[in-house]
Tab-separated table of C-alpha atoms in Angstrom:
chain	number	residue	atom	x	y	z
G	62	UNK	CA	-0.809	94.127	26.042
G	63	UNK	CA	2.976	93.805	26.115
G	64	UNK	CA	4.227	90.237	25.593
G	65	UNK	CA	7.015	88.983	27.845
G	66	UNK	CA	8.782	86.724	25.344
G	67	UNK	CA	9.832	89.410	22.827
G	68	UNK	CA	10.952	91.636	25.707
G	69	UNK	CA	13.140	88.817	26.980
G	70	UNK	CA	14.873	88.408	23.665
G	71	UNK	CA	15.318	92.176	23.217
G	72	UNK	CA	16.922	92.547	26.621
G	73	UNK	CA	20.660	91.933	26.274
G	74	UNK	CA	21.324	91.370	29.951
G	75	UNK	CA	18.114	90.353	31.713
G	76	UNK	CA	18.381	90.739	35.444
G	77	UNK	CA	14.847	89.913	36.568
G	78	UNK	CA	14.830	86.346	37.957
G	79	UNK	CA	11.606	85.439	36.135
G	80	UNK	CA	13.042	86.624	32.818
G	81	UNK	CA	16.285	84.757	33.467
G	82	UNK	CA	14.336	81.580	34.206
G	83	UNK	CA	12.298	81.954	31.022
G	84	UNK	CA	15.421	82.407	28.925
G	85	UNK	CA	17.078	79.342	30.462
G	86	UNK	CA	13.883	77.336	30.034
G	87	UNK	CA	13.481	78.352	26.383
G	88	UNK	CA	17.151	77.610	25.688
G	89	UNK	CA	16.824	74.172	27.211
G	90	UNK	CA	13.603	73.392	25.360
G	91	UNK	CA	15.128	74.502	22.044
G	92	UNK	CA	18.278	72.452	22.571
G	93	UNK	CA	18.366	69.321	20.420
G	94	UNK	CA	18.344	66.214	22.600
G	95	UNK	CA	19.043	63.157	20.408
G	96	UNK	CA	18.363	60.818	23.342
G	97	UNK	CA	14.780	62.062	23.371
G	98	UNK	CA	13.955	61.482	19.720
G	99	UNK	CA	11.434	58.751	18.780
G	100	UNK	CA	12.552	55.308	17.657
G	101	UNK	CA	10.797	52.298	16.140
G	102	UNK	CA	11.914	49.121	17.924
G	103	UNK	CA	10.344	46.479	15.718
G	104	UNK	CA	6.641	46.704	16.472
G	105	UNK	CA	7.220	48.871	19.535
G	106	UNK	CA	7.011	52.661	19.253
G	107	UNK	CA	9.488	54.347	21.578
G	108	UNK	CA	9.244	58.056	22.326
G	109	UNK	CA	12.857	58.295	23.472
G	110	UNK	CA	16.103	56.310	23.466
G	111	UNK	CA	16.778	56.142	27.215
G	112	UNK	CA	16.554	52.492	28.297
G	113	UNK	CA	16.439	51.164	31.848
G	114	UNK	CA	19.324	48.694	31.993
G	115	UNK	CA	18.877	45.383	33.846
G	116	UNK	CA	19.911	46.003	37.464
G	117	UNK	CA	20.100	43.355	40.180
G	118	UNK	CA	18.447	44.762	43.318
G	119	UNK	CA	18.210	41.695	45.632
G	120	UNK	CA	14.726	42.472	46.883
G	121	UNK	CA	12.787	39.472	45.503
G	122	UNK	CA	12.523	37.518	48.741
G	123	UNK	CA	12.736	33.781	48.187
G	124	UNK	CA	13.285	34.397	44.452
G	125	UNK	CA	9.696	35.681	44.112
G	126	UNK	CA	9.076	39.242	42.822
G	127	UNK	CA	7.504	41.370	45.565
G	128	UNK	CA	4.780	44.047	45.550
G	129	UNK	CA	7.352	46.798	46.188
G	130	UNK	CA	8.731	46.111	42.691
G	131	UNK	CA	5.462	47.486	41.299
G	132	UNK	CA	6.410	50.953	42.529
G	133	UNK	CA	10.096	50.601	41.639
G	134	UNK	CA	9.514	49.758	37.984
G	135	UNK	CA	6.476	52.001	37.459
G	136	UNK	CA	8.480	54.956	38.837
G	137	UNK	CA	10.964	54.441	35.990
G	138	UNK	CA	8.365	53.820	33.306
G	139	UNK	CA	7.374	56.618	30.947
G	140	UNK	CA	5.162	56.707	27.894
G	141	UNK	CA	7.142	55.234	25.034
G	142	UNK	CA	10.056	54.111	27.215
G	143	UNK	CA	11.817	50.733	27.234
G	144	UNK	CA	12.555	48.951	30.516
G	145	UNK	CA	14.521	45.731	31.011
G	146	UNK	CA	14.064	43.813	34.240
G	147	UNK	CA	16.775	42.824	36.633
G	148	UNK	CA	18.358	39.473	35.775
G	149	UNK	CA	15.732	36.776	36.304
G	150	UNK	CA	16.578	33.123	36.886
G	151	UNK	CA	15.387	30.446	34.470
G	152	UNK	CA	15.537	27.580	36.960
G	153	UNK	CA	16.408	26.623	40.514
G	154	UNK	CA	19.996	25.951	39.404
G	155	UNK	CA	20.315	29.480	37.955
G	156	UNK	CA	20.669	31.234	41.315
G	157	UNK	CA	23.839	32.669	42.815
G	158	UNK	CA	22.888	35.812	44.732
G	159	UNK	CA	20.439	36.613	47.520
G	160	UNK	CA	16.815	37.351	46.679
G	161	UNK	CA	17.073	37.616	42.905
G	162	UNK	CA	13.821	36.922	41.045
G	163	UNK	CA	12.964	33.874	39.007
G	164	UNK	CA	10.368	32.995	36.408
G	165	UNK	CA	10.341	29.193	36.390
G	166	UNK	CA	7.372	28.610	38.733
G	167	UNK	CA	3.697	29.501	38.538
G	168	UNK	CA	4.037	31.562	41.732
G	169	UNK	CA	6.773	33.673	40.163
G	170	UNK	CA	4.788	34.193	36.965
G	171	UNK	CA	1.766	35.383	38.940
G	172	UNK	CA	3.958	37.691	41.045
G	173	UNK	CA	5.347	39.348	37.898
G	174	UNK	CA	1.902	40.100	36.428
G	175	UNK	CA	0.983	43.177	38.533
G	176	UNK	CA	4.488	44.560	38.025
G	177	UNK	CA	4.165	44.229	34.256
G	178	UNK	CA	0.675	45.732	34.355
G	179	UNK	CA	1.930	48.764	36.283
G	180	UNK	CA	4.649	49.418	33.699
G	181	UNK	CA	2.203	49.011	30.817
G	182	UNK	CA	-0.239	51.382	32.512
G	183	UNK	CA	2.478	54.014	32.281
G	184	UNK	CA	2.738	53.439	28.531
G	185	UNK	CA	6.157	51.721	28.543
G	186	UNK	CA	7.506	48.584	26.860
G	187	UNK	CA	8.825	45.929	29.250
G	188	UNK	CA	11.322	43.117	28.536
G	189	UNK	CA	12.365	40.412	31.002
G	190	UNK	CA	16.063	39.549	31.174
G	191	UNK	CA	16.672	35.805	31.537
G	192	UNK	CA	19.873	34.500	33.141
G	193	UNK	CA	21.680	31.555	34.569
G	194	UNK	CA	24.719	32.338	36.739
G	195	UNK	CA	26.526	29.059	36.058
G	196	UNK	CA	29.657	28.723	38.202
G	197	UNK	CA	29.096	32.152	39.800
G	198	UNK	CA	27.288	30.501	42.688
G	199	UNK	CA	27.725	28.487	45.876
G	200	UNK	CA	26.269	25.318	47.307
G	201	UNK	CA	23.844	27.339	49.450
G	202	UNK	CA	22.014	28.698	46.391
G	203	UNK	CA	21.761	25.354	44.608
G	204	UNK	CA	18.990	22.777	45.004
G	205	UNK	CA	19.946	20.130	47.549
G	206	UNK	CA	23.264	21.906	48.117
G	207	UNK	CA	24.668	20.522	44.882
G	208	UNK	CA	27.577	21.942	42.914
G	209	UNK	CA	26.841	24.849	40.537
G	210	UNK	CA	26.821	23.831	36.872
G	211	UNK	CA	29.036	25.330	34.190
G	212	UNK	CA	30.867	24.677	30.939
G	213	UNK	CA	33.862	23.775	33.093
G	214	UNK	CA	34.896	22.435	36.463
G	215	UNK	CA	37.354	25.314	36.993
G	216	UNK	CA	36.463	27.161	40.175
G	217	UNK	CA	36.001	30.919	40.140
G	218	UNK	CA	38.448	32.690	42.423
G	219	UNK	CA	37.087	34.898	45.237
G	220	UNK	CA	35.797	38.197	43.842
G	221	UNK	CA	35.839	41.571	45.552
G	222	UNK	CA	32.332	42.984	45.893
G	223	UNK	CA	31.184	46.610	45.703
G	224	UNK	CA	31.185	46.927	49.492
G	225	UNK	CA	34.780	45.727	49.724
G	226	UNK	CA	33.911	42.259	50.966
G	227	UNK	CA	35.121	39.092	49.275
G	228	UNK	CA	32.688	36.664	47.657
G	229	UNK	CA	33.763	33.038	47.465
G	230	UNK	CA	32.338	30.528	44.993
G	231	UNK	CA	31.933	26.763	45.168
G	232	UNK	CA	33.670	24.408	42.736
G	233	UNK	CA	31.373	23.934	39.720
G	234	UNK	CA	30.392	20.743	37.948
G	235	UNK	CA	31.016	20.506	34.221
G	236	UNK	CA	27.746	19.837	32.394
G	237	UNK	CA	27.642	16.592	30.478
G	238	UNK	CA	26.862	16.947	26.794
G	239	UNK	CA	23.557	15.121	27.220
G	240	UNK	CA	22.500	17.567	29.992
G	241	UNK	CA	22.797	20.697	27.869
G	242	UNK	CA	19.417	20.303	26.098
G	243	UNK	CA	17.748	20.465	29.529
G	244	UNK	CA	19.340	23.855	30.246
G	245	UNK	CA	18.279	25.092	26.819
G	246	UNK	CA	14.795	23.888	27.678
G	247	UNK	CA	14.876	25.875	30.920
G	248	UNK	CA	15.500	29.055	28.937
G	249	UNK	CA	12.693	28.182	26.526
G	250	UNK	CA	10.205	27.604	29.346
G	251	UNK	CA	11.263	30.813	31.096
G	252	UNK	CA	10.642	32.767	27.881
G	253	UNK	CA	7.187	31.205	27.560
G	254	UNK	CA	6.473	32.102	31.188
G	255	UNK	CA	7.601	35.690	30.610
G	256	UNK	CA	5.093	36.119	27.805
G	257	UNK	CA	2.406	34.559	30.004
G	258	UNK	CA	3.271	37.124	32.690
G	259	UNK	CA	2.592	39.865	30.132
G	260	UNK	CA	6.110	40.939	29.171
G	261	UNK	CA	6.534	42.346	25.676
G	262	UNK	CA	9.658	40.281	25.109
G	263	UNK	CA	12.777	38.874	26.700
G	264	UNK	CA	16.487	39.656	26.797
G	265	UNK	CA	18.934	36.754	27.047
G	266	UNK	CA	21.772	37.521	29.461
G	267	UNK	CA	24.846	36.441	27.517
G	268	UNK	CA	27.240	38.768	29.330
G	269	UNK	CA	29.192	39.440	32.544
G	270	UNK	CA	30.752	36.023	33.001
G	271	UNK	CA	27.563	34.067	33.609
G	272	UNK	CA	26.670	30.672	32.152
G	273	UNK	CA	26.308	31.616	28.491
G	274	UNK	CA	29.613	33.500	28.532
G	275	UNK	CA	31.235	30.613	30.379
G	276	UNK	CA	30.601	28.612	27.217
G	277	UNK	CA	31.496	31.387	24.755
G	278	UNK	CA	34.830	32.609	26.089
G	279	UNK	CA	38.040	30.628	25.849
G	280	UNK	CA	39.417	31.688	29.236
G	281	UNK	CA	36.756	29.490	30.857
G	282	UNK	CA	35.571	26.954	28.293
G	283	UNK	CA	38.019	24.058	28.276
G	284	UNK	CA	35.682	21.482	26.779
G	285	UNK	CA	36.710	18.995	24.108
G	286	UNK	CA	33.216	18.056	22.871
G	287	UNK	CA	31.044	19.889	20.330
G	288	UNK	CA	30.559	22.748	22.828
G	289	UNK	CA	34.269	23.569	23.198
G	290	UNK	CA	37.383	24.381	21.241
G	291	UNK	CA	36.580	26.419	18.126
G	292	UNK	CA	34.677	29.706	18.202
G	293	UNK	CA	31.725	28.029	16.510
G	294	UNK	CA	31.637	25.275	19.122
G	295	UNK	CA	31.972	27.664	22.042
G	296	UNK	CA	29.032	29.717	20.747
G	297	UNK	CA	26.892	26.649	20.093
G	298	UNK	CA	25.166	26.675	23.478
G	299	UNK	CA	24.318	30.381	23.213
G	300	UNK	CA	22.870	29.943	19.742
G	301	UNK	CA	20.845	26.911	20.808
G	302	UNK	CA	19.343	29.006	23.611
G	303	UNK	CA	18.509	31.857	21.228
G	304	UNK	CA	17.063	29.488	18.627
G	305	UNK	CA	14.862	27.764	21.209
G	306	UNK	CA	13.492	31.079	22.469
G	307	UNK	CA	12.953	32.427	18.944
G	308	UNK	CA	11.017	29.253	18.122
G	309	UNK	CA	8.980	29.664	21.304
G	310	UNK	CA	7.988	33.360	21.250
G	311	UNK	CA	9.175	34.799	17.925
G	312	UNK	CA	12.357	36.646	16.966
G	313	UNK	CA	10.541	39.997	17.126
G	314	UNK	CA	10.326	39.612	20.918
G	315	UNK	CA	13.942	38.574	21.544
G	316	UNK	CA	17.056	40.561	22.423
G	317	UNK	CA	20.444	39.494	23.744
G	318	UNK	CA	23.009	41.170	25.966
G	319	UNK	CA	26.679	40.604	25.161
G	320	UNK	CA	29.988	41.760	26.677
G	321	UNK	CA	32.703	40.371	24.380
G	322	UNK	CA	35.292	42.944	25.521
G	323	UNK	CA	34.716	42.486	29.249
G	324	UNK	CA	36.577	40.261	31.688
G	325	UNK	CA	34.018	39.974	34.485
G	326	UNK	CA	34.487	36.960	36.744
G	327	UNK	CA	37.673	35.846	34.965
G	328	UNK	CA	35.663	35.435	31.764
G	329	UNK	CA	37.549	36.889	28.819
G	330	UNK	CA	38.379	35.873	25.266
G	331	UNK	CA	41.570	35.880	23.215
G	332	UNK	CA	39.695	37.494	20.283
G	333	UNK	CA	36.861	39.593	21.726
G	334	UNK	CA	36.056	41.421	18.502
G	335	UNK	CA	35.953	38.161	16.573
G	336	UNK	CA	33.610	36.713	19.194
G	337	UNK	CA	31.378	39.789	19.115
G	338	UNK	CA	31.182	39.836	15.309
G	339	UNK	CA	30.423	36.126	15.149
G	340	UNK	CA	27.556	36.524	17.609
G	341	UNK	CA	25.927	39.584	16.022
G	342	UNK	CA	26.150	37.985	12.578
G	343	UNK	CA	24.496	34.880	14.010
G	344	UNK	CA	21.791	37.114	15.486
G	345	UNK	CA	21.198	38.502	11.979
G	346	UNK	CA	20.462	35.006	10.709
G	347	UNK	CA	18.036	34.439	13.587
G	348	UNK	CA	16.503	37.893	13.000
G	349	UNK	CA	16.475	38.827	16.697
G	350	UNK	CA	15.083	42.237	17.568
G	351	UNK	CA	18.118	43.775	19.246
G	352	UNK	CA	21.674	43.329	20.452
G	353	UNK	CA	22.546	45.041	23.731
G	354	UNK	CA	26.330	45.306	23.961
G	355	UNK	CA	28.518	46.540	26.796
G	356	UNK	CA	31.514	48.784	26.221
G	357	UNK	CA	34.944	47.808	27.548
G	358	UNK	CA	35.718	49.197	30.976
G	359	UNK	CA	36.046	52.946	31.196
G	360	UNK	CA	39.384	54.627	31.837
G	361	UNK	CA	40.072	57.870	33.661
G	362	UNK	CA	42.222	60.257	31.617
G	363	UNK	CA	43.167	63.666	33.049
G	364	UNK	CA	40.453	63.251	35.639
G	365	UNK	CA	37.732	62.580	33.063
G	366	UNK	CA	36.012	59.289	32.297
G	367	UNK	CA	36.767	57.967	28.849
G	368	UNK	CA	34.539	55.379	27.156
G	369	UNK	CA	36.620	53.211	24.800
G	370	UNK	CA	33.975	53.209	22.011
G	371	UNK	CA	34.909	49.862	20.507
G	372	UNK	CA	31.436	48.710	19.500
G	373	UNK	CA	31.213	50.322	16.059
G	374	UNK	CA	32.225	47.200	14.051
G	375	UNK	CA	29.525	45.216	15.852
G	376	UNK	CA	26.975	47.974	15.327
G	377	UNK	CA	27.765	48.079	11.604
G	378	UNK	CA	27.528	44.298	11.300
G	379	UNK	CA	24.151	43.967	13.050
G	380	UNK	CA	20.946	44.497	11.075
G	381	UNK	CA	18.595	45.077	13.989
G	382	UNK	CA	18.405	47.598	16.801
G	383	UNK	CA	21.681	48.229	18.617
G	384	UNK	CA	21.750	49.182	22.311
G	385	UNK	CA	25.003	50.388	23.861
G	386	UNK	CA	25.748	50.401	27.590
G	387	UNK	CA	28.692	51.220	29.799
G	388	UNK	CA	29.045	54.428	31.790
G	389	UNK	CA	27.176	56.795	29.491
G	390	UNK	CA	25.836	60.147	30.668
G	391	UNK	CA	23.583	62.690	28.938
G	392	UNK	CA	26.358	64.410	27.010
G	393	UNK	CA	28.049	61.258	25.765
G	394	UNK	CA	24.715	59.550	25.081
G	395	UNK	CA	23.516	62.422	22.908
G	396	UNK	CA	26.803	62.418	21.033
G	397	UNK	CA	26.850	58.733	20.106
G	398	UNK	CA	23.161	58.661	19.158
G	399	UNK	CA	23.549	61.708	16.915
G	400	UNK	CA	26.604	60.138	15.256
G	401	UNK	CA	24.782	56.863	14.568
G	402	UNK	CA	27.100	54.845	16.819
G	403	UNK	CA	24.055	53.275	18.473
G	404	UNK	CA	20.265	53.415	18.345
G	405	UNK	CA	19.506	53.317	22.064
G	406	UNK	CA	21.468	53.745	25.305
G	407	UNK	CA	20.928	51.635	28.431
G	408	UNK	CA	21.470	53.556	31.664
G	409	UNK	CA	22.030	51.740	34.944
G	410	UNK	CA	23.168	53.640	38.006
G	411	UNK	CA	21.857	56.981	36.711
G	412	UNK	CA	18.392	55.485	36.149
G	413	UNK	CA	18.516	53.722	39.501
G	414	UNK	CA	19.009	57.040	41.294
G	415	UNK	CA	16.834	59.151	38.973
G	416	UNK	CA	13.469	57.491	38.328
G	417	UNK	CA	12.554	60.408	36.033
G	418	UNK	CA	15.820	60.256	34.086
G	419	UNK	CA	14.313	61.022	30.629
G	420	UNK	CA	12.670	64.182	32.040
G	421	UNK	CA	15.920	65.260	33.694
G	422	UNK	CA	17.723	64.733	30.384
G	423	UNK	CA	15.054	66.785	28.623
G	424	UNK	CA	15.539	69.719	30.986
G	425	UNK	CA	19.260	69.110	31.516
G	426	UNK	CA	18.377	69.115	35.205
G	427	UNK	CA	20.721	68.106	38.030
G	428	UNK	CA	20.889	64.394	38.815
G	429	UNK	CA	20.504	62.628	42.140
G	430	UNK	CA	23.663	60.872	43.283
G	431	UNK	CA	23.359	57.136	43.698
G	432	UNK	CA	24.221	55.392	46.963
G	433	UNK	CA	26.233	52.295	46.123
G	434	UNK	CA	25.855	50.887	49.646
G	435	UNK	CA	22.105	50.361	49.066
G	436	UNK	CA	22.316	48.719	45.617
G	437	UNK	CA	21.900	45.170	46.946
G	438	UNK	CA	20.328	45.587	50.368
G	439	UNK	CA	16.968	43.979	51.141
G	440	UNK	CA	15.144	47.126	52.264
G	441	UNK	CA	11.959	47.535	50.180
G	442	UNK	CA	12.188	51.342	50.269
G	443	UNK	CA	15.615	52.739	51.142
G	444	UNK	CA	17.823	53.007	48.092
G	445	UNK	CA	15.024	51.490	46.030
G	446	UNK	CA	11.893	53.621	45.735
G	447	UNK	CA	12.911	56.676	47.772
G	448	UNK	CA	15.031	58.552	45.213
G	449	UNK	CA	13.301	61.926	44.638
G	450	UNK	CA	11.668	63.145	41.442
G	451	UNK	CA	12.010	66.642	40.063
G	452	UNK	CA	8.375	67.162	40.916
G	453	UNK	CA	5.250	65.132	41.744
G	454	UNK	CA	5.328	61.778	39.958
G	455	UNK	CA	2.372	61.272	37.640
């Protein structure tokens, strides 16, 4: 019986649609895809290097995770994949946006459990990102309508949102030195709660101009006590948070997200590379599992997006797993993984719109376009769980 495959390869210009499909399929399957190679993340065995980045979705009504999140996260879970939750508040003072989840109450812990179970049933590893927004808040989100807390009392200027609207922020209250241990304790308790909920580990949100960065970066931190002034002092709060969580759940379950080169929410530093190197070297001493670092903002050159690629010194300095994020696509992700620039890549908007993103990368299939207008709406389906798969989800 004549075999189709040899005939396909002998035919110089196949015209039959079935033969053409087979050739394209074989070519795609034979193509090396570095993003889809296995990786050992501490004690976790990953089958690919495509990570779900933490993405605020504003669908946790009353700061409690909802049943529709079970479908959302399980859609994006694959055997051997790594998922990081949306930013999750460590206390009632950590809030600054509508309907973001928390993990400081028993109710919240119980609500997370079926979501975690659904992700684990798909064979994926699941980390919970812990955050505190600091001054990026308003009276309405704070208990008893109090002022948001921060490293400073400098008010954040109104910020333009994705939909073109302007977000105003309330004047913050500078934390007293004797209050800081309580905030550190909030992070510790949240980490303990995350493990109780079944998460494999936690990621500390030390990026994007939120509370931890408000201490680290000199554009915001104007303190004169042991938490301000020198680089070491400005990083003290962050390192106390990491140390407390490492002591609570073990360094092999802890990652941190950093954005030393970014200027989100007027939070920038006069020596971003020095700050980044100091932090990753400190993470080495604490033996944390991974550092998740965000590239500087992309630029458009000759109509093409250009990623600045400034993370290499940090990657070389860090002994653990390095995760890069910041506008990557399949082509650029494969390139930097193959070159050893990073171990894993976190994808945000692409993963949001393509729940089967690793499979699409495997086949080099077309991607769904994301709808920015539904990123932060409250609808439990539209723009959340209704993005189509390539085929039936299993």
